[in-house]
Short mmCIF file of C-alpha atoms in Angstrom, two decimals:
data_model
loop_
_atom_site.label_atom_id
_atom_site.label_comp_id
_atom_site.label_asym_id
_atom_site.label_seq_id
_atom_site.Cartn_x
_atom_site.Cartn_y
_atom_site.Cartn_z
CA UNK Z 911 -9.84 12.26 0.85
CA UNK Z 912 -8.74 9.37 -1.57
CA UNK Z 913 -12.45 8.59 -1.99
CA UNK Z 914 -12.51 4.95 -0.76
CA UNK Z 915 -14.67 4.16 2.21
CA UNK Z 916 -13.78 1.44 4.53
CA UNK Z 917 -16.20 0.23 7.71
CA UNK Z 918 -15.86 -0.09 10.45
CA UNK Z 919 -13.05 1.93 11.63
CA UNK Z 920 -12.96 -0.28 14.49
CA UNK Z 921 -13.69 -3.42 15.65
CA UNK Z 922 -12.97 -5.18 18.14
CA UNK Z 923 -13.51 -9.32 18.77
CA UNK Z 924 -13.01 -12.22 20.36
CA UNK Z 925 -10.98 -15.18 19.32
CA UNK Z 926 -12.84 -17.92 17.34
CA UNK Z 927 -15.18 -15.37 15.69
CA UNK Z 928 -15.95 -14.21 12.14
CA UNK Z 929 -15.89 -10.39 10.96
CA UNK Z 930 -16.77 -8.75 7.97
CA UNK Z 931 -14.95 -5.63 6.68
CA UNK Z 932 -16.44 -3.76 4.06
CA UNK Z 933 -14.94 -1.27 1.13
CA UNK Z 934 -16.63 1.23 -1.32
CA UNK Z 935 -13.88 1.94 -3.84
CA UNK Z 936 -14.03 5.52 -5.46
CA UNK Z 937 -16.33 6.25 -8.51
CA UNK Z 938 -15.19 4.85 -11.80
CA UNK Z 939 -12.78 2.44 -10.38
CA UNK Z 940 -13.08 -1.23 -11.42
CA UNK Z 941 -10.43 -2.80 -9.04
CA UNK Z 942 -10.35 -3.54 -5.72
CA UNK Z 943 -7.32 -4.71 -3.33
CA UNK Z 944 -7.05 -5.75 0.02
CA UNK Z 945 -4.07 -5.58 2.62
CA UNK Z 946 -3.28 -6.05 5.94
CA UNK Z 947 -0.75 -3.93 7.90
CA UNK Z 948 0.61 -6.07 11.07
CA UNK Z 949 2.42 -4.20 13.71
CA UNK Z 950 5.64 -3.15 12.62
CA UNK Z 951 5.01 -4.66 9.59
CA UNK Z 952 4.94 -4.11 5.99
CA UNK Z 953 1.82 -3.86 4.19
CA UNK Z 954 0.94 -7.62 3.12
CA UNK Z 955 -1.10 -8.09 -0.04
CA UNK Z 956 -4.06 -10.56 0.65
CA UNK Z 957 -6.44 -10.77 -3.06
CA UNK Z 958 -7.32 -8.64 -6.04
CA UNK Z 959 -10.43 -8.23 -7.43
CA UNK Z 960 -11.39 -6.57 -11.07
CA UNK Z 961 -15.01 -5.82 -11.84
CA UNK Z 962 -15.98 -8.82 -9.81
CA UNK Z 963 -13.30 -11.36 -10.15
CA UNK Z 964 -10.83 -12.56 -8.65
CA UNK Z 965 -7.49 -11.22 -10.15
CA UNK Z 966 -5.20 -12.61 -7.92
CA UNK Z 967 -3.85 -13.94 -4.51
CA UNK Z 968 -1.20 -13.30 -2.28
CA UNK Z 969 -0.41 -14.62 1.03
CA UNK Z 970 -4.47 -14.91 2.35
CA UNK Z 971 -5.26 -17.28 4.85
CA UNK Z 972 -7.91 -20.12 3.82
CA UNK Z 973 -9.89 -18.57 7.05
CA UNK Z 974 -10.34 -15.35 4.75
CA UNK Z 975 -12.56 -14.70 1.84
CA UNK Z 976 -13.39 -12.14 0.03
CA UNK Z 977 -15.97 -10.99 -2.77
CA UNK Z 978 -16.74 -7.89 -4.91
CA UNK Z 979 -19.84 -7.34 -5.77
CA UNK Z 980 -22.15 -6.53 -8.47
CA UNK Z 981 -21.95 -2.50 -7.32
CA UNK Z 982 -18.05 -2.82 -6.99
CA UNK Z 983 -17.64 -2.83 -3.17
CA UNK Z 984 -16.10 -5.24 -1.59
CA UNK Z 985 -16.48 -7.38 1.20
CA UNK Z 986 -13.37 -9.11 3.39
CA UNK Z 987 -14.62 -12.40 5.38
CA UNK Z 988 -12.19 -12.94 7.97
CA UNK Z 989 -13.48 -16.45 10.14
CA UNK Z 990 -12.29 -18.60 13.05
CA UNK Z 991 -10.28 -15.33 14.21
CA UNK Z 992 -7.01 -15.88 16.10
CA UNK Z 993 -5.01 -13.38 18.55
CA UNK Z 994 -2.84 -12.49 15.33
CA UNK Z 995 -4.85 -11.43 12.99
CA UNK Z 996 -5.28 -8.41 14.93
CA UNK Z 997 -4.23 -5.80 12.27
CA UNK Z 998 -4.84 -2.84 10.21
CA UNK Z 999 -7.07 -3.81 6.80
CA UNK Z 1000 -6.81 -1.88 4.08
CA UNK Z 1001 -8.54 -1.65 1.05
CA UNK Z 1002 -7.36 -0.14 -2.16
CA UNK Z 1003 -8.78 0.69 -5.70
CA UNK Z 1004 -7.79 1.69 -8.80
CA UNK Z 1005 -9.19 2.21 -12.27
CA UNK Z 1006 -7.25 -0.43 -13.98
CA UNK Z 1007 -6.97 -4.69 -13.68
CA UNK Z 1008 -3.10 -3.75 -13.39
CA UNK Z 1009 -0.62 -2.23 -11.31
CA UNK Z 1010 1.29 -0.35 -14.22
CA UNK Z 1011 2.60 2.93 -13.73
CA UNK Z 1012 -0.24 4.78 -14.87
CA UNK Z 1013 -2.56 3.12 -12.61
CA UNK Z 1014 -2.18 4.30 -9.28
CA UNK Z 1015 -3.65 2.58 -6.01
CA UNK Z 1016 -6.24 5.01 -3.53
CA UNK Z 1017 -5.86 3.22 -0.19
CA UNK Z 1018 -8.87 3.68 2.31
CA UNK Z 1019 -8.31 4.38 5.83
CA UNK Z 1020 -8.37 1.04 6.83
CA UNK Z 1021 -10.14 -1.15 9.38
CA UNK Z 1022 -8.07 -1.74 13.21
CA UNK Z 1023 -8.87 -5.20 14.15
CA UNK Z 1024 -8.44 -6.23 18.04
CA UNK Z 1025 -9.36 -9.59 18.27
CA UNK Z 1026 -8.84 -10.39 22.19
CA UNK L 1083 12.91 -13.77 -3.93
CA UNK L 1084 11.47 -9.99 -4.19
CA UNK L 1085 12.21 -7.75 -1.77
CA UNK L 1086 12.00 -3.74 -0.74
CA UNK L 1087 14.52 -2.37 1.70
CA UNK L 1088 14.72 0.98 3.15
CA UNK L 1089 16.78 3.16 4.93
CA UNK L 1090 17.19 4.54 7.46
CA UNK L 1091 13.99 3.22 9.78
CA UNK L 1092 13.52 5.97 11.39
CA UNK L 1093 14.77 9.54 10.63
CA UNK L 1094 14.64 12.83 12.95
CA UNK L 1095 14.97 15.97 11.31
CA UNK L 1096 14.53 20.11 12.46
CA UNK L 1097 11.76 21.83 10.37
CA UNK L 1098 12.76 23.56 7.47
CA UNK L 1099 15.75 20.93 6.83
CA UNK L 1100 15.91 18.49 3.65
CA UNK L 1101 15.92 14.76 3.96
CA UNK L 1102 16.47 12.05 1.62
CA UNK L 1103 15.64 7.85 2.11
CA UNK L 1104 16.66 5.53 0.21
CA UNK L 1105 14.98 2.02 -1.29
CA UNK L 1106 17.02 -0.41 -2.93
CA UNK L 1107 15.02 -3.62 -3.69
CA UNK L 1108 15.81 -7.03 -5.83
CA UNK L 1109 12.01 -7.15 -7.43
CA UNK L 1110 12.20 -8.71 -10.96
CA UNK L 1111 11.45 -7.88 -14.00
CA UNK L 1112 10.61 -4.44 -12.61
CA UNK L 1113 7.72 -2.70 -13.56
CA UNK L 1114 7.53 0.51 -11.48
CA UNK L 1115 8.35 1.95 -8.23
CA UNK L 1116 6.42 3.71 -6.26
CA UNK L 1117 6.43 5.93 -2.83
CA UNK L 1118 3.68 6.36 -0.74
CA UNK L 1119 3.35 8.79 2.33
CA UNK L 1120 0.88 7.36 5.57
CA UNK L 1121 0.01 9.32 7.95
CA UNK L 1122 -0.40 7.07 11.63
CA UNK L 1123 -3.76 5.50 11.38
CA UNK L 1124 -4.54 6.52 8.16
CA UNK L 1125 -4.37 4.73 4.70
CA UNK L 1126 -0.88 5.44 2.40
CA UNK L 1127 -0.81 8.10 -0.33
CA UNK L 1128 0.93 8.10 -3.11
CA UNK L 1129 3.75 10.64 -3.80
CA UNK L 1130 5.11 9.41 -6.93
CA UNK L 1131 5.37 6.66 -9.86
CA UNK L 1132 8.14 5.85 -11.99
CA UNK L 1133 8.43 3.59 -15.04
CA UNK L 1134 12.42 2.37 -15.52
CA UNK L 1135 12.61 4.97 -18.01
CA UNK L 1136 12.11 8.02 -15.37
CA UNK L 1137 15.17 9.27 -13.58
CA UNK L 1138 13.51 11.55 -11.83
CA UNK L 1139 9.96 12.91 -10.57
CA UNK L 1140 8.97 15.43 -8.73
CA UNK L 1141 5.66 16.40 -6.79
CA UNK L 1142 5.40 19.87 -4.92
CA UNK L 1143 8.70 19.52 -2.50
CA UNK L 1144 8.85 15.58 -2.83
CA UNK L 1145 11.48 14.66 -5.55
CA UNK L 1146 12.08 10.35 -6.50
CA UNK L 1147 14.95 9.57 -8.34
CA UNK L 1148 15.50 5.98 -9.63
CA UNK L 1149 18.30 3.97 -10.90
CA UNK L 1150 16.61 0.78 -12.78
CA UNK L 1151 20.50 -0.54 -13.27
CA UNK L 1152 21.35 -0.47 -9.32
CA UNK L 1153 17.99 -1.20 -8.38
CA UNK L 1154 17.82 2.21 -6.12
CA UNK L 1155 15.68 4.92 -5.46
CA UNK L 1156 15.67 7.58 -2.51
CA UNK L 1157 13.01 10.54 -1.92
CA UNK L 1158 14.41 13.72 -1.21
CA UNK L 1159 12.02 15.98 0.93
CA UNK L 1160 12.90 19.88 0.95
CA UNK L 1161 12.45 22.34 3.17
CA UNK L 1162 10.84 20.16 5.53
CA UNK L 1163 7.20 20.95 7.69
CA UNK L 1164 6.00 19.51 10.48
CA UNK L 1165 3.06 17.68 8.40
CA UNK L 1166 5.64 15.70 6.65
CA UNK L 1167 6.13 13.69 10.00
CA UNK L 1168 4.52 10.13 8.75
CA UNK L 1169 6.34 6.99 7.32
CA UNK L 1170 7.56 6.78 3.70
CA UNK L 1171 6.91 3.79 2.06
CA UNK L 1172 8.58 2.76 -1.08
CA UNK L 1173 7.08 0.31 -3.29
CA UNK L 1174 7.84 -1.98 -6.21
CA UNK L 1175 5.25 -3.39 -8.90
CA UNK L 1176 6.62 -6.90 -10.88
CA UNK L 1177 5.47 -7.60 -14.32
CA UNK L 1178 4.16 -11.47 -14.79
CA UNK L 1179 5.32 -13.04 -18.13
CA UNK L 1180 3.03 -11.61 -20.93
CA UNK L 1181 3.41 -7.74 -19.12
CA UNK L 1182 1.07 -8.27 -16.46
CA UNK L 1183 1.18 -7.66 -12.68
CA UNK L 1184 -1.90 -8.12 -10.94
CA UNK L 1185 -1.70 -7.23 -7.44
CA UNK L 1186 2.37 -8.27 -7.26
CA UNK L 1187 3.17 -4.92 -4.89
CA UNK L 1188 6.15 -5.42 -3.12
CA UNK L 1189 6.09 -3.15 -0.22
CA UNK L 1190 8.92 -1.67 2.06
CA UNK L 1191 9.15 -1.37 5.61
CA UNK L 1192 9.18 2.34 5.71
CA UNK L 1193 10.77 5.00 7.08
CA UNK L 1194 9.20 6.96 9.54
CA UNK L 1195 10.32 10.78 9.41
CA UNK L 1196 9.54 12.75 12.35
CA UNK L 1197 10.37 16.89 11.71
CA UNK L 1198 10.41 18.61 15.02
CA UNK L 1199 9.93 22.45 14.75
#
């Protein structure tokens, strides 16, 4: 158990619609990182946050948003849903604002996304 | 542009035999590499981290070697069990200018290993 909790496990939606996916990293860490895992695809970063702010950005659709809060969980916004964002989310934390080597990443379980 | 490449994609092995799979990637500056194991459906643990100073690193019967000067790295698995079926991921963290690298992961493909008893 890596200690971060992702809901739902599943979800399921129709095109057009707006989701929320939800992460609780594990105790003490400050970062939080979110990724989606297409079919056959490679794990795709979307957005970094560190004790509440943004950190960074990689390739994240302007129809997703995300937010960490006050607590340190995290919330992923994804909005006006098309047939290919259906995916496997995952969220990730880790103690530091870095990805050095003694900072390593504890992935959640993820959240499947069907949107039909 | 940075990239992660692995090989082979898919691997089938007997139980009880070693394996190794290879990563060669062009990320730059390099920071460190990293494997990860995931399970289907489940979220990717990590195996190992190296800095470009580590050769070598070893975690229960998963062993990483890296060579920072030809930009490769394989994972040798020994004595193989049926849990290790999964896919291996092997991924590379960039350093900005000023020795940062927020979020830059680059992530391979993976190679899924299936050990059949």
């Amino acid at each position: 158990d890596s200690g971060v909790t992702q809901t739902p496990k599943h979800l399921i939606t129709a095109t057009g619609q707006r989701v929320t996916l939800r992460c609780s990293p594990r105790s003490g860490d400050l970062s939080v990182y979110w990724y989606q895992q297409s079919l056959d695809q490679g794990l795709q970063f979307l957005i970094h946050y560190y004790n509440g702010e943004e950190r960074a950005k990689g390739n994240i659709l302007e129809r997703f948003s995300a937010q960490q809060f006050p607590d340190l969980h995290s919330e992923l916004n994804l909005s006006s849903l098309e047939l290919g964002d259906s995916a496997l989310y995952f969220c990730a934390s880790s103690v530091a604002d870095r990805t050095h080597y003694n900072s390593p990443l504890h992935f959640g379980n993820g959240t499947r996304l069907t949107v039909t | 542009k940075n990239q992660v490449e692995q090989s082979p994609q898919s691997l089938i092995i007997l139980e009880g035999k070693n394996c190794t799979l290879q990563c060669n990637y062009t990320v730059s500056p390099f920071s460190n590499l990293r494997w990860y194991k995931q399970d289907t459906g489940r979220g990717p643990v990590s195996l190992t981290i190296m800095t470009f100073s580590e050769n070598t690193k070893s975690n229960g019967r998963y062993t990483a070697t890296l060579d920072a000067d030809t930009k490769q790295s394989s994972l040798h698995i020994t004595a193989s069990q049926l849990s290790d079926s999964a896919s291996y991921i092997c991924v590379v963290s960039a350093e900005d200018a000023g020795g940062t690298s927020y979020g830059k992961l680059t992530f391979g493909q993976g190679t899924i290993l299936t050990v059949h008893p």
